[in-house]
Amino acid sequence: MLHTGRHFLQIPGPTNVPDRVLRAMDRPVIDHRGPEFAELGREVLDGLRSIFRTSGPVIVFPSSGSGAWEAAIVNTLSPCNRVLMFETGHFSSLWKQVAERHDLQVEYVPGDWRQGADPAECESRLSDDKQHVIKAVMVVHNETSTGVTSRIPQIRAAMDRAKHPALLMVDTISSVGSIDYRHEEWGVDVTVGGSQKGLMLPPGLSFNAVSDKALAAGKSAKMHRYYWDWQEMLVPNRQGFFPYTPATNLLYALREALTMLHEEGLENVFARHARHAEATRAAARAWGLEIVCEKPAEYSNSSTALFMPEGHDADQLRQVILENFDMSLGAGLSKLARRVFRIGHLGHFNDLMLMGTLSGVEMGLRLAGVPHKDGGVAAAMNSLTTARTPEPAVNVK
Ligand SMILES: Cc1ncc(COP(=O)(O)O)c(C=O)c1O
C-alpha cells in the first residue's frame, strides 16, 4: 500500500527524531583530534550532567544501550561477585544475561512482569546478607517491555535501611529525558542510558553516569575491559576528546537535542510526558483494554503496554494498523509476544501526535475486529483538555 504523509513511529523507542536534530547532524565530519571537536566534546559532556542530574562524569559510548549495560558491569565488578536483580520484564532478563555471561552470580527476585522492583524485598534480601556478599543492586527504572516504572528512591531508601554497601545501578534507557530521574540525589552509582528514546536521537550512543563510589570500585574490579573502560575515557574527556574514534555526527545531534531539552526545561518535559501517558491510559480504560502495569504508582510516563482481549493477536492488530495507517506500534516481547502491544509516547511528541496515534489504534481495533468499546480517543481528548492548566486571562480594555 502506498502511504502519504509522515510515518507514525510510536514504538517505545527509537523515537521520532526532531528535524532540528536531523539538520544538526547533516554536517561534514571533522577531525576528532582537532580544536573544533574539543569544543563539541566538552559541550556535550557537560550538558549531559544536567540531564542525568549529576555533578559527576557522564561517559558516552558509541554503542546501543546494551553496551552501557556491559560497561556498568565490567568497570565495577569481578567474576563470581553476587548481584541482586529484579525480574521486571524482558529488559531485566536481558541485563541478567549480560551479568551471567560475565560470570556474576545473579540473585534474581522473581516477578510477574506487571510490577516494578519491590523495595521491601530489596531491604529483606540485603538485611539477610550480613557478610555483604552482594556487590550491586541492579534495577531497570522503566521496563520498556511492560510500561512499569520502578521507584528508585524507595529502592535507595531500602538499601540505606539495610545499611548495605552494595552499588546501585539503574537502567534508564527508556526514562532518561522523559521521566523524572536524579542520579546524584537518589544515590545511584551507575546510571545506564541510551540515545534513541527520551533524548530524541537516532540509536548509536549510550551513557554511564558514574558516582565516586563506582569509580572507586573500579580500582579493585577484576573484569577485563578495553572498549568500555571508564578510566580510558575520563582522561581524554577532560579536554573534550575520546580515546577512540567517536560518533562525531551523533554528537552534533546530541548537542542540538540537549539544547532542545534545556529550552523546554526538564520539569516541563516530564510534565508533558506525564500528561500524554495519562491521556493514553484514559483511552485504554475507555476501550476496555487492560493495562499491563498493575500499580498506578508504577505507571510509566514513556510507554503503555496493553493486553489484547483473550483469543486476539496483538501482532495482527499491529499489522492492520501498519498497513492501513502507516503507524508502527511496539510488539509484545518474549513471554508477552502476541498478547500485548505497546504505545510509545515519549521523546519528540505533542498533543496532536498523541491524538493521531490513539486514533490509529482505535481505527485499527475496529478494522481488526478486536472487541472493544468506542470512545478511547474522546476520553484522551477529555484528559488532555481538562488536565491543561488554562493560560491566565488577558484583560482586553
Ligand atoms: C530498558 C531498556 N534497557 C535496555 C535496552 C537495550 O538497549 P539497546 O537495544 O539500545 O541495546 C532497551 C532497548 O529498548 C531498553 O528499553
Short mmCIF file of C-alpha atoms and ligand atoms in Angstrom, two decimals:
data_model
loop_
_atom_site.label_atom_id
_atom_site.label_comp_id
_atom_site.label_asym_id
_atom_site.label_seq_id
_atom_site.Cartn_x
_atom_site.Cartn_y
_atom_site.Cartn_z
CA MET A 1 0.00 0.00 0.00
CA LEU A 2 1.33 3.45 -0.91
CA HIS A 3 1.46 5.78 2.08
CA THR A 4 1.46 9.56 2.05
CA GLY A 5 2.45 12.00 4.78
CA ARG A 6 4.69 11.05 7.67
CA HIS A 7 5.09 7.61 9.13
CA PHE A 8 3.99 7.41 12.78
CA LEU A 9 6.82 5.80 14.74
CA GLN A 10 5.06 5.05 18.00
CA ILE A 11 7.19 2.21 19.27
CA PRO A 12 8.73 2.90 22.69
CA GLY A 13 12.00 3.78 21.02
CA PRO A 14 13.75 4.51 18.82
CA THR A 15 11.56 7.59 18.77
CA ASN A 16 10.87 10.36 16.26
CA VAL A 17 13.97 12.47 15.68
CA PRO A 18 13.18 16.22 15.50
CA ASP A 19 14.03 17.97 12.23
CA ARG A 20 16.31 20.30 14.18
CA VAL A 21 18.34 17.31 15.33
CA LEU A 22 18.43 15.77 11.84
CA ARG A 23 19.67 19.07 10.41
CA ALA A 24 22.30 19.37 13.13
CA MET A 25 23.75 16.02 12.05
CA ASP A 26 23.86 16.96 8.40
CA ARG A 27 27.36 18.43 8.58
CA PRO A 28 30.82 17.38 7.49
CA VAL A 29 32.73 15.06 9.78
CA ILE A 30 35.54 16.94 11.49
CA ASP A 31 38.95 15.92 12.85
CA HIS A 32 38.20 14.24 16.16
CA ARG A 33 41.62 15.30 17.46
CA GLY A 34 41.18 18.96 16.47
CA PRO A 35 40.08 22.08 18.40
CA GLU A 36 36.58 22.27 16.90
CA PHE A 37 35.88 18.75 18.12
CA ALA A 38 37.23 19.51 21.61
CA GLU A 39 34.63 22.27 21.94
CA LEU A 40 31.83 19.95 20.83
CA GLY A 41 33.05 17.21 23.16
CA ARG A 42 33.24 19.48 26.18
CA GLU A 43 29.82 20.96 25.45
CA VAL A 44 28.00 17.63 25.24
CA LEU A 45 29.84 16.01 28.14
CA ASP A 46 28.96 18.99 30.30
CA GLY A 47 25.36 19.30 29.04
CA LEU A 48 24.62 15.66 29.80
CA ARG A 49 25.21 16.19 33.52
CA SER A 50 22.05 18.25 33.92
CA ILE A 51 20.00 15.62 32.07
CA PHE A 52 21.24 12.80 34.31
CA ARG A 53 21.19 15.24 37.22
CA THR A 54 24.71 14.70 38.39
CA SER A 55 27.77 16.81 39.01
CA GLY A 56 29.96 13.79 38.22
CA PRO A 57 31.06 12.42 34.87
CA VAL A 58 28.75 11.04 32.21
CA ILE A 59 30.60 8.70 29.87
CA VAL A 60 29.48 8.44 26.25
CA PHE A 61 29.99 5.26 24.23
CA PRO A 62 29.42 4.83 20.50
CA SER A 63 27.08 1.86 21.03
CA SER A 64 23.49 0.86 21.59
CA GLY A 65 22.20 0.74 25.15
CA SER A 66 23.34 -2.86 25.66
CA GLY A 67 26.94 -1.65 25.55
CA ALA A 68 26.31 0.65 28.52
CA TRP A 69 24.82 -2.33 30.41
CA GLU A 70 28.06 -4.21 29.87
CA ALA A 71 30.19 -1.16 30.72
CA ALA A 72 28.42 -0.77 34.09
CA ILE A 73 29.37 -4.35 34.95
CA VAL A 74 32.94 -4.59 33.69
CA ASN A 75 34.00 -1.30 35.29
CA THR A 76 32.83 -2.12 38.80
CA LEU A 77 32.70 -5.87 39.43
CA SER A 78 34.80 -9.03 39.44
CA PRO A 79 33.91 -12.52 38.18
CA CYS A 80 31.89 -14.55 40.74
CA ASN A 81 30.59 -11.44 42.51
CA ARG A 82 26.98 -11.73 43.62
CA VAL A 83 24.44 -9.13 42.42
CA LEU A 84 20.76 -8.58 43.21
CA MET A 85 18.41 -8.06 40.26
CA PHE A 86 14.63 -7.92 39.88
CA GLU A 87 12.56 -9.64 37.23
CA THR A 88 10.53 -6.74 35.88
CA GLY A 89 10.30 -7.91 32.26
CA HIS A 90 12.18 -8.58 29.04
CA PHE A 91 14.91 -5.99 29.60
CA SER A 92 15.71 -7.00 33.17
CA SER A 93 16.07 -10.57 31.83
CA LEU A 94 18.50 -9.40 29.14
CA TRP A 95 20.60 -7.41 31.63
CA LYS A 96 20.68 -10.53 33.81
CA GLN A 97 22.03 -12.47 30.83
CA VAL A 98 24.78 -9.88 30.37
CA ALA A 99 25.66 -10.29 34.06
CA GLU A 100 25.71 -14.09 33.85
CA ARG A 101 27.91 -14.08 30.77
CA HIS A 102 30.40 -12.12 32.86
CA ASP A 103 30.31 -14.89 35.46
CA LEU A 104 28.37 -12.92 38.03
CA GLN A 105 26.11 -14.83 40.40
CA VAL A 106 22.73 -13.25 39.94
CA GLU A 107 20.18 -13.37 42.74
CA TYR A 108 17.10 -12.72 40.60
CA VAL A 109 13.95 -11.74 42.50
CA PRO A 110 11.10 -13.32 40.53
CA GLY A 111 8.34 -11.10 39.20
CA ASP A 112 5.17 -11.40 37.12
CA TRP A 113 6.08 -8.63 34.61
CA ARG A 114 3.31 -6.39 35.94
CA GLN A 115 5.17 -4.74 38.81
CA GLY A 116 8.39 -2.90 39.44
CA ALA A 117 11.28 -3.86 41.72
CA ASP A 118 9.95 -4.36 45.24
CA PRO A 119 11.69 -2.12 47.84
CA ALA A 120 10.60 -4.36 50.77
CA GLU A 121 12.09 -7.44 49.07
CA CYS A 122 15.26 -5.47 48.37
CA GLU A 123 15.55 -4.49 52.04
CA SER A 124 14.93 -8.01 53.31
CA ARG A 125 17.48 -9.62 50.92
CA LEU A 126 20.13 -7.05 51.77
CA SER A 127 19.44 -7.31 55.52
CA ASP A 128 19.92 -11.09 55.28
CA ASP A 129 23.28 -10.55 53.57
CA LYS A 130 25.25 -9.91 56.76
CA GLN A 131 28.59 -10.65 55.07
CA HIS A 132 27.92 -8.09 52.33
CA VAL A 133 28.44 -10.65 49.61
CA ILE A 134 26.08 -8.78 47.28
CA LYS A 135 28.14 -6.20 45.43
CA ALA A 136 25.46 -4.47 43.38
CA VAL A 137 21.71 -3.95 43.18
CA MET A 138 20.70 -3.62 39.52
CA VAL A 139 17.29 -2.25 38.56
CA VAL A 140 15.62 -1.29 35.30
CA HIS A 141 13.96 2.07 36.04
CA ASN A 142 11.43 1.98 33.22
CA GLU A 143 10.79 -1.56 31.99
CA THR A 144 10.05 -0.79 28.35
CA SER A 145 8.51 -4.22 27.72
CA THR A 146 5.72 -3.72 30.27
CA GLY A 147 5.35 0.03 30.83
CA VAL A 148 6.21 -0.29 34.52
CA THR A 149 8.43 2.24 36.29
CA SER A 150 10.28 1.07 39.40
CA ARG A 151 10.51 3.50 42.30
CA ILE A 152 14.23 4.13 42.55
CA PRO A 153 14.15 6.47 45.59
CA GLN A 154 12.34 3.72 47.54
CA ILE A 155 14.94 1.15 46.44
CA ARG A 156 17.69 3.53 47.61
CA ALA A 157 15.87 4.01 50.94
CA ALA A 158 15.60 0.23 51.33
CA MET A 159 19.34 -0.16 50.75
CA ASP A 160 20.04 2.56 53.30
CA ARG A 161 17.74 1.00 55.89
CA ALA A 162 19.58 -2.31 55.43
CA LYS A 163 22.84 -0.36 55.83
CA HIS A 164 24.20 -2.29 52.87
CA PRO A 165 27.20 -1.02 50.90
CA ALA A 166 26.24 -2.55 47.51
CA LEU A 167 26.44 -0.31 44.47
CA LEU A 168 23.12 0.80 42.97
CA MET A 169 23.00 0.51 39.17
CA VAL A 170 19.96 1.71 37.25
CA ASP A 171 18.98 1.28 33.60
CA THR A 172 17.28 4.49 32.45
CA ILE A 173 17.32 3.71 28.73
CA SER A 174 13.60 4.45 28.35
CA SER A 175 13.29 7.02 31.12
CA VAL A 176 16.14 9.50 30.91
CA GLY A 177 14.84 12.71 29.36
CA SER A 178 11.20 11.67 29.77
CA ILE A 179 10.58 10.51 33.37
CA ASP A 180 11.91 12.26 36.48
CA TYR A 181 15.30 10.77 37.32
CA ARG A 182 18.06 12.07 39.59
CA HIS A 183 21.36 10.21 39.55
CA GLU A 184 23.02 12.13 42.37
CA GLU A 185 20.11 12.96 44.66
CA TRP A 186 18.88 9.35 44.55
CA GLY A 187 22.30 7.98 45.39
CA VAL A 188 22.71 5.96 42.21
CA ASP A 189 26.23 4.71 41.43
CA VAL A 190 25.91 3.82 37.77
CA THR A 191 23.14 5.09 35.52
CA VAL A 192 22.81 3.39 32.15
CA GLY A 193 21.29 5.43 29.32
CA GLY A 194 20.70 5.30 25.58
CA SER A 195 20.28 7.93 22.88
CA GLN A 196 17.26 6.68 20.99
CA LYS A 197 14.32 7.33 23.30
CA GLY A 198 13.74 10.36 25.54
CA LEU A 199 16.85 12.05 24.21
CA MET A 200 15.27 12.19 20.71
CA LEU A 201 18.40 10.98 18.92
CA PRO A 202 18.95 8.17 16.48
CA PRO A 203 20.25 4.92 18.01
CA GLY A 204 24.00 4.71 18.43
CA LEU A 205 25.06 6.41 21.67
CA SER A 206 24.95 5.01 25.18
CA PHE A 207 25.80 6.50 28.54
CA ASN A 208 27.12 5.71 32.00
CA ALA A 209 26.71 8.38 34.68
CA VAL A 210 29.04 7.33 37.48
CA SER A 211 29.45 8.17 41.16
CA ASP A 212 32.74 8.47 43.06
CA LYS A 213 31.90 5.20 44.78
CA ALA A 214 31.54 3.44 41.41
CA LEU A 215 34.86 4.90 40.24
CA ALA A 216 36.50 3.69 43.45
CA ALA A 217 35.02 0.20 42.98
CA GLY A 218 36.66 0.15 39.56
CA LYS A 219 40.10 0.20 41.15
CA SER A 220 39.68 -3.34 42.50
CA ALA A 221 37.26 -4.66 39.82
CA LYS A 222 38.86 -7.59 38.02
CA MET A 223 36.73 -7.87 34.87
CA HIS A 224 38.65 -7.44 31.63
CA ARG A 225 37.83 -4.25 29.82
CA TYR A 226 39.17 -2.18 26.97
CA TYR A 227 36.45 -0.57 24.85
CA TRP A 228 34.25 0.10 27.88
CA ASP A 229 36.99 1.22 30.26
CA TRP A 230 35.87 4.38 32.09
CA GLN A 231 39.42 5.35 33.02
CA GLU A 232 40.49 5.27 29.35
CA MET A 233 37.59 7.65 28.65
CA LEU A 234 37.88 10.03 31.54
CA VAL A 235 41.40 11.23 30.83
CA PRO A 236 40.86 12.47 27.22
CA ASN A 237 37.27 13.54 28.09
CA ARG A 238 38.70 16.29 30.32
CA GLN A 239 39.84 18.05 27.12
CA GLY A 240 36.69 17.07 25.20
CA PHE A 241 38.33 14.14 23.39
CA PHE A 242 37.72 10.38 23.25
CA PRO A 243 40.21 7.50 23.37
CA TYR A 244 38.98 6.10 20.05
CA THR A 245 37.04 7.42 17.07
CA PRO A 246 33.81 8.94 18.41
CA ALA A 247 30.45 9.05 16.61
CA THR A 248 31.03 12.67 15.60
CA ASN A 249 27.74 13.33 13.84
CA LEU A 250 25.71 11.78 16.64
CA LEU A 251 27.47 14.19 18.98
CA TYR A 252 26.29 17.12 16.81
CA ALA A 253 22.81 15.63 17.18
CA LEU A 254 23.26 15.25 20.92
CA ARG A 255 24.30 18.90 21.25
CA GLU A 256 21.11 20.01 19.49
CA ALA A 257 18.89 17.63 21.49
CA LEU A 258 20.39 18.89 24.76
CA THR A 259 19.66 22.45 23.65
CA MET A 260 16.05 21.49 22.95
CA LEU A 261 15.63 19.78 26.33
CA HIS A 262 17.16 22.77 28.10
CA GLU A 263 14.94 25.20 26.16
CA GLU A 264 11.81 23.31 27.18
CA GLY A 265 13.06 22.77 30.74
CA LEU A 266 13.31 19.28 32.23
CA GLU A 267 10.34 19.80 34.56
CA ASN A 268 8.18 20.72 31.57
CA VAL A 269 9.49 17.72 29.63
CA PHE A 270 8.47 15.41 32.50
CA ALA A 271 5.06 17.10 32.86
CA ARG A 272 4.41 16.73 29.13
CA HIS A 273 5.20 13.02 29.26
CA ALA A 274 3.00 12.55 32.34
CA ARG A 275 0.07 14.26 30.59
CA HIS A 276 0.39 12.15 27.46
CA ALA A 277 0.70 8.96 29.48
CA GLU A 278 -2.42 9.79 31.48
CA ALA A 279 -4.39 10.53 28.30
CA THR A 280 -3.22 7.22 26.82
CA ARG A 281 -4.41 5.34 29.89
CA ALA A 282 -7.75 7.20 29.71
CA ALA A 283 -8.10 5.89 26.15
CA ALA A 284 -7.20 2.34 27.22
CA ARG A 285 -9.75 2.37 30.02
CA ALA A 286 -12.46 3.62 27.66
CA TRP A 287 -11.62 0.89 25.13
CA GLY A 288 -11.81 -1.65 27.94
CA LEU A 289 -8.26 -2.90 27.31
CA GLU A 290 -6.26 -3.94 30.36
CA ILE A 291 -3.10 -2.02 31.21
CA VAL A 292 -0.17 -4.38 31.88
CA CYS A 293 1.14 -2.25 34.77
CA GLU A 294 -0.90 -3.14 37.86
CA LYS A 295 0.01 -0.38 40.29
CA PRO A 296 -0.86 3.25 39.46
CA ALA A 297 2.23 4.37 41.39
CA GLU A 298 4.32 2.48 38.82
CA TYR A 299 2.60 3.61 35.63
CA SER A 300 5.15 4.53 33.00
CA ASN A 301 5.08 8.01 31.53
CA SER A 302 7.02 6.98 28.44
CA SER A 303 5.18 3.88 27.20
CA THR A 304 1.98 1.97 27.84
CA ALA A 305 1.59 -1.76 27.27
CA LEU A 306 -1.94 -3.11 26.78
CA PHE A 307 -3.26 -6.66 26.86
CA MET A 308 -5.34 -7.89 23.95
CA PRO A 309 -8.72 -9.46 24.75
CA GLU A 310 -8.45 -13.26 25.11
CA GLY A 311 -8.08 -15.01 21.74
CA HIS A 312 -6.92 -11.93 19.81
CA ASP A 313 -3.45 -11.45 18.42
CA ALA A 314 -1.56 -8.21 19.09
CA ASP A 315 0.73 -8.72 16.10
CA GLN A 316 -2.25 -8.98 13.78
CA LEU A 317 -3.63 -5.72 15.17
CA ARG A 318 -0.24 -4.05 14.71
CA GLN A 319 -0.13 -5.28 11.13
CA VAL A 320 -3.59 -3.91 10.35
CA ILE A 321 -2.55 -0.56 11.82
CA LEU A 322 0.73 -0.50 9.91
CA GLU A 323 -0.91 -1.37 6.61
CA ASN A 324 -3.84 1.00 6.93
CA PHE A 325 -2.42 3.94 8.83
CA ASP A 326 1.33 3.67 8.40
CA MET A 327 1.90 3.57 12.14
CA SER A 328 4.36 1.30 13.97
CA LEU A 329 3.45 0.21 17.49
CA GLY A 330 5.64 -1.81 19.84
CA ALA A 331 5.34 -5.60 19.83
CA GLY A 332 4.89 -7.72 22.94
CA LEU A 333 8.31 -9.12 23.85
CA SER A 334 9.24 -12.70 24.81
CA LYS A 335 6.57 -14.07 27.11
CA LEU A 336 4.21 -11.20 26.26
CA ALA A 337 4.59 -11.77 22.49
CA ARG A 338 1.25 -11.50 20.67
CA ARG A 339 -0.62 -10.91 23.94
CA VAL A 340 0.44 -7.29 24.31
CA PHE A 341 1.04 -4.23 22.16
CA ARG A 342 2.87 -1.15 23.32
CA ILE A 343 2.27 2.52 22.60
CA GLY A 344 5.33 4.75 22.82
CA HIS A 345 4.50 8.29 23.92
CA LEU A 346 7.96 9.65 24.55
CA GLY A 347 10.55 11.91 23.04
CA HIS A 348 9.70 14.48 20.37
CA PHE A 349 5.93 14.40 20.78
CA ASN A 350 2.90 16.63 21.20
CA ASP A 351 -0.86 16.53 21.79
CA LEU A 352 -1.84 16.12 18.16
CA MET A 353 0.76 13.41 17.57
CA LEU A 354 -0.75 11.58 20.56
CA MET A 355 -4.28 12.04 19.21
CA GLY A 356 -3.16 10.75 15.80
CA THR A 357 -1.59 7.75 17.50
CA LEU A 358 -4.66 6.92 19.57
CA SER A 359 -6.95 7.44 16.56
CA GLY A 360 -4.83 4.93 14.65
CA VAL A 361 -5.20 2.44 17.48
CA GLU A 362 -8.96 2.91 17.76
CA MET A 363 -9.49 2.60 13.99
CA GLY A 364 -7.19 -0.43 13.99
CA LEU A 365 -9.21 -2.11 16.76
CA ARG A 366 -12.32 -1.66 14.60
CA LEU A 367 -10.76 -2.91 11.37
CA ALA A 368 -9.13 -5.90 13.05
CA GLY A 369 -12.42 -6.88 14.71
CA VAL A 370 -10.97 -6.66 18.21
CA PRO A 371 -13.75 -6.42 20.82
CA HIS A 372 -13.56 -3.01 22.47
CA LYS A 373 -15.73 -0.06 23.39
CA ASP A 374 -15.63 3.10 21.29
CA GLY A 375 -14.65 6.37 22.88
CA GLY A 376 -10.96 5.96 23.71
CA VAL A 377 -9.99 8.88 21.52
CA ALA A 378 -12.72 11.05 23.09
CA ALA A 379 -11.56 10.06 26.58
CA ALA A 380 -7.99 11.05 25.70
CA MET A 381 -9.20 14.40 24.33
CA ASN A 382 -11.08 15.00 27.58
CA SER A 383 -7.99 14.11 29.56
CA LEU A 384 -5.80 16.46 27.55
CA THR A 385 -8.22 19.36 27.68
CA THR A 386 -9.12 19.07 31.36
CA ALA A 387 -5.56 18.42 32.52
CA ARG A 388 -4.18 21.51 30.79
CA THR A 389 -3.62 24.47 33.09
CA PRO A 390 -5.51 27.37 31.49
CA GLU A 391 -3.49 30.35 30.36
CA PRO A 392 -4.13 33.39 32.59
CA ALA A 393 -6.91 35.52 31.08
CA VAL A 394 -5.71 38.57 29.23
CA ASN A 395 -7.60 41.75 30.10
CA VAL A 396 -8.74 43.41 26.88
CA LYS A 397 -9.66 47.02 27.52
C1 LIG B 1 15.01 -0.53 29.35
C2 LIG B 1 15.92 -0.96 28.24
N1 LIG B 1 17.12 -1.45 28.56
C3 LIG B 1 17.98 -1.85 27.61
C4 LIG B 1 17.65 -1.80 26.28
C5 LIG B 1 18.63 -2.29 25.26
O1 LIG B 1 19.10 -1.20 24.53
P1 LIG B 1 19.64 -1.36 23.03
O2 LIG B 1 18.59 -2.08 22.26
O3 LIG B 1 19.84 0.06 22.60
O4 LIG B 1 20.92 -2.12 23.11
C6 LIG B 1 16.41 -1.30 25.90
C7 LIG B 1 16.02 -1.24 24.48
O5 LIG B 1 14.93 -0.95 24.13
C8 LIG B 1 15.53 -0.88 26.91
O6 LIG B 1 14.31 -0.40 26.60
#
